[in-house]
Amino acid sequence: MRPHHAAPGQSDEWFTPPEIFEALGVTFDLDVAQPETGRAFLSVPCRRFLTISDNGLTSAWDGFIWMNPPFGVRNGVVPWLQRFMDHGNGIACVNALTSSGWFHDFAPYADALLFPRGKAKFVRPDGTRGNSPGNGVVLIGMGQQAVPSMARAQDQGLGMMATVKEREAA
């Protein structure tokens, strides 16, 4: 089986492994890209959510958000990351494609980056775990809640966190 992020045309309905949320230790106000199928196997601790039917790219976002956008389309993460950065308050889970242009366009504006150790084995809509994907993921944090929760996750052994140098005013 091909990894979830390298399977164009197949389902984007893959769920973030629960151990990521356990390490972060937070509840999100809004999940902006929650799957519509297999909901019994979701582990996102959130108060509200948007699905593809709600169109998370155009619906209103508020509060501390979780974003695990669709990985299936080449550069499909770009409009999601733009919206995430504009919102400025939450944690996003995206492919750790550190050589891609979009990574270099967005990562410098994050407050923190957390690179989980190993490769996250995402959960399928039927509750089974996917095979080891070709790439790891990175958690991109923005805002006052993101940095301490990501530091907690690092302390819990999830992975390595880097805070982005504070930018000087122009």
PDB file of C-alpha atoms in Angstrom:
ATOM      1  CA  MET A   1       0.000   0.000   0.000  1.00  0.00           C
ATOM      2  CA  ARG A   2       1.232   3.462  -0.855  1.00  0.00           C
ATOM      3  CA  PRO A   3       1.556   6.037   1.939  1.00  0.00           C
ATOM      4  CA  HIS A   4      -1.404   8.358   2.391  1.00  0.00           C
ATOM      5  CA  HIS A   5       0.353  11.484   1.172  1.00  0.00           C
ATOM      6  CA  ALA A   6       1.621   9.800  -2.010  1.00  0.00           C
ATOM      7  CA  ALA A   7      -1.684   8.451  -3.222  1.00  0.00           C
ATOM      8  CA  PRO A   8      -3.266  11.101  -5.489  1.00  0.00           C
ATOM      9  CA  GLY A   9      -6.862  10.320  -6.284  1.00  0.00           C
ATOM     10  CA  GLN A  10      -7.272   8.140  -3.197  1.00  0.00           C
ATOM     11  CA  SER A  11      -8.950   9.211   0.021  1.00  0.00           C
ATOM     12  CA  ASP A  12      -7.529  12.113   1.989  1.00  0.00           C
ATOM     13  CA  GLU A  13      -9.457  10.806   4.986  1.00  0.00           C
ATOM     14  CA  TRP A  14      -6.556   9.812   7.243  1.00  0.00           C
ATOM     15  CA  PHE A  15      -6.559  10.636  10.929  1.00  0.00           C
ATOM     16  CA  THR A  16      -3.743  12.054  12.999  1.00  0.00           C
ATOM     17  CA  PRO A  17      -2.365   9.423  15.394  1.00  0.00           C
ATOM     18  CA  PRO A  18      -3.786   9.886  18.909  1.00  0.00           C
ATOM     19  CA  GLU A  19      -0.329   9.887  20.487  1.00  0.00           C
ATOM     20  CA  ILE A  20       0.310  13.305  18.936  1.00  0.00           C
ATOM     21  CA  PHE A  21      -2.687  14.762  20.765  1.00  0.00           C
ATOM     22  CA  GLU A  22      -1.781  12.951  23.978  1.00  0.00           C
ATOM     23  CA  ALA A  23       1.674  14.561  23.885  1.00  0.00           C
ATOM     24  CA  LEU A  24       0.304  18.035  23.080  1.00  0.00           C
ATOM     25  CA  GLY A  25      -2.170  17.853  25.975  1.00  0.00           C
ATOM     26  CA  VAL A  26      -4.560  20.532  24.686  1.00  0.00           C
ATOM     27  CA  THR A  27      -8.117  20.861  23.467  1.00  0.00           C
ATOM     28  CA  PHE A  28      -8.631  22.820  20.279  1.00  0.00           C
ATOM     29  CA  ASP A  29     -11.535  25.168  19.683  1.00  0.00           C
ATOM     30  CA  LEU A  30     -11.873  24.119  16.047  1.00  0.00           C
ATOM     31  CA  ASP A  31     -10.628  21.368  13.718  1.00  0.00           C
ATOM     32  CA  VAL A  32     -10.791  23.006  10.275  1.00  0.00           C
ATOM     33  CA  ALA A  33     -10.379  19.874   8.112  1.00  0.00           C
ATOM     34  CA  GLN A  34     -11.961  16.936   9.895  1.00  0.00           C
ATOM     35  CA  PRO A  35     -12.829  13.821   7.873  1.00  0.00           C
ATOM     36  CA  GLU A  36     -16.445  12.949   7.173  1.00  0.00           C
ATOM     37  CA  THR A  37     -15.990   9.176   7.219  1.00  0.00           C
ATOM     38  CA  GLY A  38     -14.714   6.878   9.945  1.00  0.00           C
ATOM     39  CA  ARG A  39     -15.518   9.384  12.661  1.00  0.00           C
ATOM     40  CA  ALA A  40     -15.519   6.669  15.338  1.00  0.00           C
ATOM     41  CA  PHE A  41     -11.723   6.540  14.997  1.00  0.00           C
ATOM     42  CA  LEU A  42     -11.012  10.265  15.255  1.00  0.00           C
ATOM     43  CA  SER A  43      -8.958  11.387  18.218  1.00  0.00           C
ATOM     44  CA  VAL A  44      -8.815  15.178  17.720  1.00  0.00           C
ATOM     45  CA  PRO A  45      -9.668  16.852  21.026  1.00  0.00           C
ATOM     46  CA  CYS A  46     -11.769  19.717  19.712  1.00  0.00           C
ATOM     47  CA  ARG A  47     -14.940  21.586  20.598  1.00  0.00           C
ATOM     48  CA  ARG A  48     -16.125  22.081  16.997  1.00  0.00           C
ATOM     49  CA  PHE A  49     -15.105  20.912  13.548  1.00  0.00           C
ATOM     50  CA  LEU A  50     -15.477  21.560   9.839  1.00  0.00           C
ATOM     51  CA  THR A  51     -15.595  18.837   7.189  1.00  0.00           C
ATOM     52  CA  ILE A  52     -15.231  18.959   3.407  1.00  0.00           C
ATOM     53  CA  SER A  53     -18.957  19.713   3.230  1.00  0.00           C
ATOM     54  CA  ASP A  54     -18.351  22.856   5.301  1.00  0.00           C
ATOM     55  CA  ASN A  55     -15.352  23.883   3.144  1.00  0.00           C
ATOM     56  CA  GLY A  56     -12.769  24.738   5.777  1.00  0.00           C
ATOM     57  CA  LEU A  57     -10.990  27.085   3.394  1.00  0.00           C
ATOM     58  CA  THR A  58     -13.968  29.436   3.182  1.00  0.00           C
ATOM     59  CA  SER A  59     -15.787  28.888   6.516  1.00  0.00           C
ATOM     60  CA  ALA A  60     -15.089  31.164   9.475  1.00  0.00           C
ATOM     61  CA  TRP A  61     -12.262  30.129  11.787  1.00  0.00           C
ATOM     62  CA  ASP A  62     -12.008  31.222  15.395  1.00  0.00           C
ATOM     63  CA  GLY A  63     -10.020  30.337  18.469  1.00  0.00           C
ATOM     64  CA  PHE A  64      -7.195  27.838  18.783  1.00  0.00           C
ATOM     65  CA  ILE A  65      -7.375  25.596  15.714  1.00  0.00           C
ATOM     66  CA  TRP A  66      -6.092  22.186  14.657  1.00  0.00           C
ATOM     67  CA  MET A  67      -5.340  21.712  10.970  1.00  0.00           C
ATOM     68  CA  ASN A  68      -4.430  18.448   9.274  1.00  0.00           C
ATOM     69  CA  PRO A  69      -5.263  19.483   5.688  1.00  0.00           C
ATOM     70  CA  PRO A  70      -5.667  17.140   2.713  1.00  0.00           C
ATOM     71  CA  PHE A  71      -2.231  15.833   1.660  1.00  0.00           C
ATOM     72  CA  GLY A  72      -3.284  14.286  -1.667  1.00  0.00           C
ATOM     73  CA  VAL A  73      -2.827  17.087  -4.211  1.00  0.00           C
ATOM     74  CA  ARG A  74       0.570  18.512  -5.173  1.00  0.00           C
ATOM     75  CA  ASN A  75       0.940  21.880  -3.415  1.00  0.00           C
ATOM     76  CA  GLY A  76      -2.638  21.484  -2.185  1.00  0.00           C
ATOM     77  CA  VAL A  77      -1.407  22.426   1.288  1.00  0.00           C
ATOM     78  CA  VAL A  78      -0.514  25.969   0.147  1.00  0.00           C
ATOM     79  CA  PRO A  79      -3.981  27.579   0.413  1.00  0.00           C
ATOM     80  CA  TRP A  80      -4.501  25.828   3.758  1.00  0.00           C
ATOM     81  CA  LEU A  81      -1.177  27.104   5.113  1.00  0.00           C
ATOM     82  CA  GLN A  82      -1.901  30.610   3.872  1.00  0.00           C
ATOM     83  CA  ARG A  83      -5.208  30.593   5.710  1.00  0.00           C
ATOM     84  CA  PHE A  84      -3.548  29.069   8.797  1.00  0.00           C
ATOM     85  CA  MET A  85      -0.826  31.736   8.872  1.00  0.00           C
ATOM     86  CA  ASP A  86      -3.395  34.494   8.396  1.00  0.00           C
ATOM     87  CA  HIS A  87      -5.384  33.080  11.337  1.00  0.00           C
ATOM     88  CA  GLY A  88      -2.219  32.901  13.471  1.00  0.00           C
ATOM     89  CA  ASN A  89      -3.537  30.734  16.310  1.00  0.00           C
ATOM     90  CA  GLY A  90      -3.196  26.963  16.217  1.00  0.00           C
ATOM     91  CA  ILE A  91      -1.201  23.921  15.226  1.00  0.00           C
ATOM     92  CA  ALA A  92      -1.000  22.482  11.716  1.00  0.00           C
ATOM     93  CA  CYS A  93       0.206  19.000  10.773  1.00  0.00           C
ATOM     94  CA  VAL A  94       1.763  18.845   7.299  1.00  0.00           C
ATOM     95  CA  ASN A  95       4.329  16.779   5.421  1.00  0.00           C
ATOM     96  CA  ALA A  96       7.881  17.638   6.492  1.00  0.00           C
ATOM     97  CA  LEU A  97       8.947  18.408   2.938  1.00  0.00           C
ATOM     98  CA  THR A  98      11.734  20.716   4.028  1.00  0.00           C
ATOM     99  CA  SER A  99      13.158  21.124   0.518  1.00  0.00           C
ATOM    100  CA  SER A 100       9.869  22.249  -1.025  1.00  0.00           C
ATOM    101  CA  GLY A 101       9.243  25.863  -1.895  1.00  0.00           C
ATOM    102  CA  TRP A 102       6.067  26.064   0.172  1.00  0.00           C
ATOM    103  CA  PHE A 103       7.938  24.905   3.299  1.00  0.00           C
ATOM    104  CA  HIS A 104      10.455  27.724   2.878  1.00  0.00           C
ATOM    105  CA  ASP A 105       7.640  30.188   2.167  1.00  0.00           C
ATOM    106  CA  PHE A 106       5.731  29.412   5.381  1.00  0.00           C
ATOM    107  CA  ALA A 107       8.078  27.918   8.019  1.00  0.00           C
ATOM    108  CA  PRO A 108       9.952  31.174   8.752  1.00  0.00           C
ATOM    109  CA  TYR A 109       6.685  32.759   9.879  1.00  0.00           C
ATOM    110  CA  ALA A 110       5.781  30.048  12.378  1.00  0.00           C
ATOM    111  CA  ASP A 111       6.295  30.554  16.087  1.00  0.00           C
ATOM    112  CA  ALA A 112       7.531  26.969  16.469  1.00  0.00           C
ATOM    113  CA  LEU A 113       8.092  23.777  14.484  1.00  0.00           C
ATOM    114  CA  LEU A 114       7.945  20.313  16.010  1.00  0.00           C
ATOM    115  CA  PHE A 115       9.373  17.374  14.098  1.00  0.00           C
ATOM    116  CA  PRO A 116       7.974  14.138  15.567  1.00  0.00           C
ATOM    117  CA  ARG A 117      10.481  11.317  15.993  1.00  0.00           C
ATOM    118  CA  GLY A 118      10.038   8.691  13.284  1.00  0.00           C
ATOM    119  CA  LYS A 119       7.197   8.641  10.798  1.00  0.00           C
ATOM    120  CA  ALA A 120       3.647   9.107  12.010  1.00  0.00           C
ATOM    121  CA  LYS A 121       1.481   6.108  11.198  1.00  0.00           C
ATOM    122  CA  PHE A 122      -1.847   7.704  10.391  1.00  0.00           C
ATOM    123  CA  VAL A 123      -5.143   6.008  11.149  1.00  0.00           C
ATOM    124  CA  ARG A 124      -7.358   4.862   8.276  1.00  0.00           C
ATOM    125  CA  PRO A 125     -11.137   5.458   8.252  1.00  0.00           C
ATOM    126  CA  ASP A 126     -11.624   1.796   9.286  1.00  0.00           C
ATOM    127  CA  GLY A 127      -9.470   2.291  12.405  1.00  0.00           C
ATOM    128  CA  THR A 128      -6.393   0.394  11.210  1.00  0.00           C
ATOM    129  CA  ARG A 129      -2.959   2.012  11.077  1.00  0.00           C
ATOM    130  CA  GLY A 130      -1.322   2.858   7.782  1.00  0.00           C
ATOM    131  CA  ASN A 131       2.127   1.584   6.893  1.00  0.00           C
ATOM    132  CA  SER A 132       5.148   3.761   7.474  1.00  0.00           C
ATOM    133  CA  PRO A 133       4.795   6.723   5.090  1.00  0.00           C
ATOM    134  CA  GLY A 134       7.591   7.914   2.846  1.00  0.00           C
ATOM    135  CA  ASN A 135       7.958  11.182   4.771  1.00  0.00           C
ATOM    136  CA  GLY A 136       7.653  12.435   8.288  1.00  0.00           C
ATOM    137  CA  VAL A 137       5.422  15.286   9.342  1.00  0.00           C
ATOM    138  CA  VAL A 138       6.020  18.610  11.004  1.00  0.00           C
ATOM    139  CA  LEU A 139       3.726  20.407  13.417  1.00  0.00           C
ATOM    140  CA  ILE A 140       3.652  24.125  12.723  1.00  0.00           C
ATOM    141  CA  GLY A 141       2.655  26.256  15.687  1.00  0.00           C
ATOM    142  CA  MET A 142       1.265  29.769  15.740  1.00  0.00           C
ATOM    143  CA  GLY A 143       0.160  31.771  18.773  1.00  0.00           C
ATOM    144  CA  GLN A 144       0.454  31.740  22.540  1.00  0.00           C
ATOM    145  CA  GLN A 145      -1.115  28.303  23.128  1.00  0.00           C
ATOM    146  CA  ALA A 146       0.823  26.510  20.412  1.00  0.00           C
ATOM    147  CA  VAL A 147       4.366  27.013  21.684  1.00  0.00           C
ATOM    148  CA  PRO A 148       3.876  25.692  25.243  1.00  0.00           C
ATOM    149  CA  SER A 149       1.810  22.726  24.056  1.00  0.00           C
ATOM    150  CA  MET A 150       4.478  21.844  21.504  1.00  0.00           C
ATOM    151  CA  ALA A 151       7.183  22.227  24.182  1.00  0.00           C
ATOM    152  CA  ARG A 152       5.135  19.833  26.343  1.00  0.00           C
ATOM    153  CA  ALA A 153       5.018  17.366  23.443  1.00  0.00           C
ATOM    154  CA  GLN A 154       8.791  17.593  23.095  1.00  0.00           C
ATOM    155  CA  ASP A 155       9.169  16.978  26.846  1.00  0.00           C
ATOM    156  CA  GLN A 156       6.872  13.947  26.443  1.00  0.00           C
ATOM    157  CA  GLY A 157       9.320  12.557  23.862  1.00  0.00           C
ATOM    158  CA  LEU A 158       7.213  13.199  20.748  1.00  0.00           C
ATOM    159  CA  GLY A 159      10.070  14.822  18.868  1.00  0.00           C
ATOM    160  CA  MET A 160      12.269  17.876  18.467  1.00  0.00           C
ATOM    161  CA  MET A 161      10.935  21.415  18.631  1.00  0.00           C
ATOM    162  CA  ALA A 162      12.532  24.505  17.160  1.00  0.00           C
ATOM    163  CA  THR A 163      11.299  27.975  17.903  1.00  0.00           C
ATOM    164  CA  VAL A 164      11.592  30.364  15.042  1.00  0.00           C
ATOM    165  CA  LYS A 165      13.740  33.433  15.687  1.00  0.00           C
ATOM    166  CA  GLU A 166      11.625  36.403  16.641  1.00  0.00           C
ATOM    167  CA  ARG A 167      11.294  38.652  13.637  1.00  0.00           C
ATOM    168  CA  GLU A 168      12.310  42.271  13.929  1.00  0.00           C
ATOM    169  CA  ALA A 169       9.836  44.959  12.988  1.00  0.00           C
ATOM    170  CA  ALA A 170      10.545  46.412   9.560  1.00  0.00           C
TER     171      ALA A 170
END
